[in-house]
């Protein structure tokens, strides 16, 4: 009985039960507002597998008193979708069905254009899901009609909360059920950001180990399942994000040995993509202009690692780590862009100076555009003093060179051209 009920028992039925996507599901965010107003926009859910995309679509339909028809673009033919939609033409309920298509990236341009016709006529509400970047895989005309909502990889902490939530739900089906803290951490580690994977493991444990409706899930049960060692690399350590934090801070602190240690732990976790992303960020955030070519070298190492896969990927990854850890450091780039962005958010930015505005069209001069612009290449050292920032920000200085060989040369060059 429990086996047949388990999937439905554990599936979230309200937005409050969806863990890890609070940026779009919490009160007064877009999904919550859509349900409250009974006005569902056409949307595409973008994010990794097992993070709640399909579940949220079902919650929306259930709470908006409409039908939902779910398809997978991997094997669905557009004729099937057309048939379902046409069945609503004479429906006396006047229902506007939700058409949900998973893995939308597998539909070609022609198939996506067919969906566009139904969206424009307003006979359906369209929700799609994809694990691929919609800007690269969804037809532009269709994408322009959709709101893109990004679902995030669920943190270890949120998966742990969801496991406890599931155990509470299951107490109605058991005389006794409980789970140890170590077992929760093990399941969360195995799930690696995928809520569905954690529930699948929980279901497997219940199917195999429940006895007379009693079950205590502990570390021994999980070890008896012989889960791959790479997914149990250090269950008593901090979360994976703490590992990534220690990894970056070790490189920033020029400790290549600590950085290699944390790299090894991350490799044991089995997913090198987060490490690759972090290495690229470090190259700009922590090394930056102190070693401008570092990011190009790291990009080549990352590409090699992703192409090779494990175990060989460990070699170019280690090369990138040692390079970054032993390189001179500068955070002038991130400080500069963050200060500029802060001004956009918090200050009056004013208008672009007229002499910098586009003047390549008839009538530009009558509007005063580009008249006083000085072309730097016509001057000595290809430089001429003129105002580039808006009046409100004309004295702002964002980039401040730091004390390293390359940025010192930048400062010397800048003084040379300005004082000539």
Short mmCIF file of N, CA, C and O in Angstrom, two decimals, residues 245-256 259 278 281-282 285-287 321 324-331 334:
data_model
loop_
_atom_site.label_atom_id
_atom_site.label_comp_id
_atom_site.label_asym_id
_atom_site.label_seq_id
_atom_site.Cartn_x
_atom_site.Cartn_y
_atom_site.Cartn_z
N UNK A 245 33.71 27.28 -1.23
CA UNK A 245 34.18 28.51 -0.58
C UNK A 245 35.62 28.35 -0.09
O UNK A 245 36.48 29.21 -0.31
N UNK A 246 35.91 27.22 0.56
CA UNK A 246 37.27 26.96 1.04
C UNK A 246 38.24 26.84 -0.12
O UNK A 246 39.39 27.30 -0.05
N UNK A 247 37.77 26.25 -1.21
CA UNK A 247 38.58 26.11 -2.42
C UNK A 247 39.00 27.47 -2.96
O UNK A 247 40.18 27.74 -3.19
N UNK A 248 38.01 28.37 -3.12
CA UNK A 248 38.32 29.69 -3.67
C UNK A 248 39.20 30.50 -2.71
O UNK A 248 40.13 31.18 -3.13
N UNK A 249 38.90 30.42 -1.44
CA UNK A 249 39.67 31.21 -0.47
C UNK A 249 41.12 30.73 -0.37
O UNK A 249 42.02 31.52 -0.09
N UNK A 250 41.34 29.44 -0.58
CA UNK A 250 42.71 28.91 -0.58
C UNK A 250 43.49 29.44 -1.78
O UNK A 250 44.67 29.80 -1.65
N UNK A 251 42.85 29.47 -2.94
CA UNK A 251 43.52 30.03 -4.12
C UNK A 251 43.78 31.52 -3.92
O UNK A 251 44.88 32.02 -4.19
N UNK A 252 42.77 32.22 -3.41
CA UNK A 252 42.91 33.66 -3.16
C UNK A 252 44.06 33.93 -2.17
O UNK A 252 44.77 34.92 -2.28
N UNK A 253 44.22 33.01 -1.22
CA UNK A 253 45.27 33.17 -0.22
C UNK A 253 46.61 32.60 -0.65
O UNK A 253 47.53 32.50 0.17
N UNK A 254 46.74 32.23 -1.93
CA UNK A 254 48.00 31.74 -2.52
C UNK A 254 48.52 30.47 -1.85
O UNK A 254 49.73 30.25 -1.77
N UNK A 255 47.60 29.63 -1.39
CA UNK A 255 47.98 28.35 -0.80
C UNK A 255 47.60 27.24 -1.77
O UNK A 255 46.49 26.69 -1.74
N UNK A 256 48.53 26.91 -2.66
CA UNK A 256 48.24 25.92 -3.69
C UNK A 256 48.00 24.53 -3.12
O UNK A 256 47.26 23.72 -3.69
N UNK A 259 44.45 24.40 -1.81
CA UNK A 259 43.57 24.44 -2.98
C UNK A 259 43.50 23.07 -3.65
O UNK A 259 42.43 22.62 -4.07
N UNK A 278 33.84 27.80 -10.93
CA UNK A 278 34.51 28.55 -9.87
C UNK A 278 35.91 28.98 -10.31
O UNK A 278 36.36 30.09 -10.01
N UNK A 281 35.65 32.04 -12.46
CA UNK A 281 35.33 33.22 -11.64
C UNK A 281 36.58 33.71 -10.92
O UNK A 281 36.88 34.91 -10.91
N UNK A 282 37.34 32.79 -10.34
CA UNK A 282 38.55 33.15 -9.59
C UNK A 282 39.54 33.88 -10.49
O UNK A 282 40.20 34.85 -10.07
N UNK A 285 38.06 37.36 -10.65
CA UNK A 285 37.77 38.01 -9.37
C UNK A 285 39.01 38.19 -8.51
O UNK A 285 39.19 39.24 -7.88
N UNK A 286 39.88 37.19 -8.47
CA UNK A 286 40.99 37.21 -7.51
C UNK A 286 42.36 37.41 -8.15
O UNK A 286 43.29 37.83 -7.47
N UNK A 287 42.48 37.10 -9.43
CA UNK A 287 43.75 37.31 -10.13
C UNK A 287 43.65 38.53 -11.03
O UNK A 287 44.47 39.43 -10.99
N UNK A 321 44.47 25.15 -11.05
CA UNK A 321 44.51 25.49 -9.63
C UNK A 321 45.90 26.00 -9.23
O UNK A 321 46.04 27.04 -8.57
N UNK A 324 46.61 29.51 -10.74
CA UNK A 324 45.90 30.61 -10.08
C UNK A 324 46.43 30.85 -8.67
O UNK A 324 46.59 32.00 -8.25
N UNK A 325 46.70 29.79 -7.95
CA UNK A 325 47.16 29.94 -6.57
C UNK A 325 48.54 30.60 -6.50
O UNK A 325 48.83 31.33 -5.54
N UNK A 326 49.38 30.35 -7.50
CA UNK A 326 50.73 30.90 -7.48
C UNK A 326 50.87 32.19 -8.28
O UNK A 326 51.97 32.73 -8.39
N UNK A 327 49.77 32.68 -8.84
CA UNK A 327 49.81 33.93 -9.60
C UNK A 327 49.68 35.14 -8.67
O UNK A 327 49.12 35.02 -7.57
N UNK A 328 50.19 36.31 -9.10
CA UNK A 328 49.93 37.53 -8.34
C UNK A 328 48.44 37.81 -8.29
O UNK A 328 47.70 37.39 -9.19
N UNK A 329 47.98 38.48 -7.25
CA UNK A 329 46.54 38.66 -7.02
C UNK A 329 46.13 40.13 -7.15
O UNK A 329 46.88 41.04 -6.78
N UNK A 330 44.91 40.32 -7.65
CA UNK A 330 44.30 41.66 -7.70
C UNK A 330 42.79 41.50 -7.79
O UNK A 330 42.29 40.70 -8.58
N UNK A 331 42.08 42.26 -6.98
CA UNK A 331 40.61 42.26 -7.07
C UNK A 331 40.10 43.60 -7.60
O UNK A 331 38.95 43.98 -7.37
N UNK A 334 36.73 43.30 -9.89
CA UNK A 334 35.42 43.14 -9.24
C UNK A 334 35.05 44.39 -8.44
O UNK A 334 33.88 44.79 -8.40
#
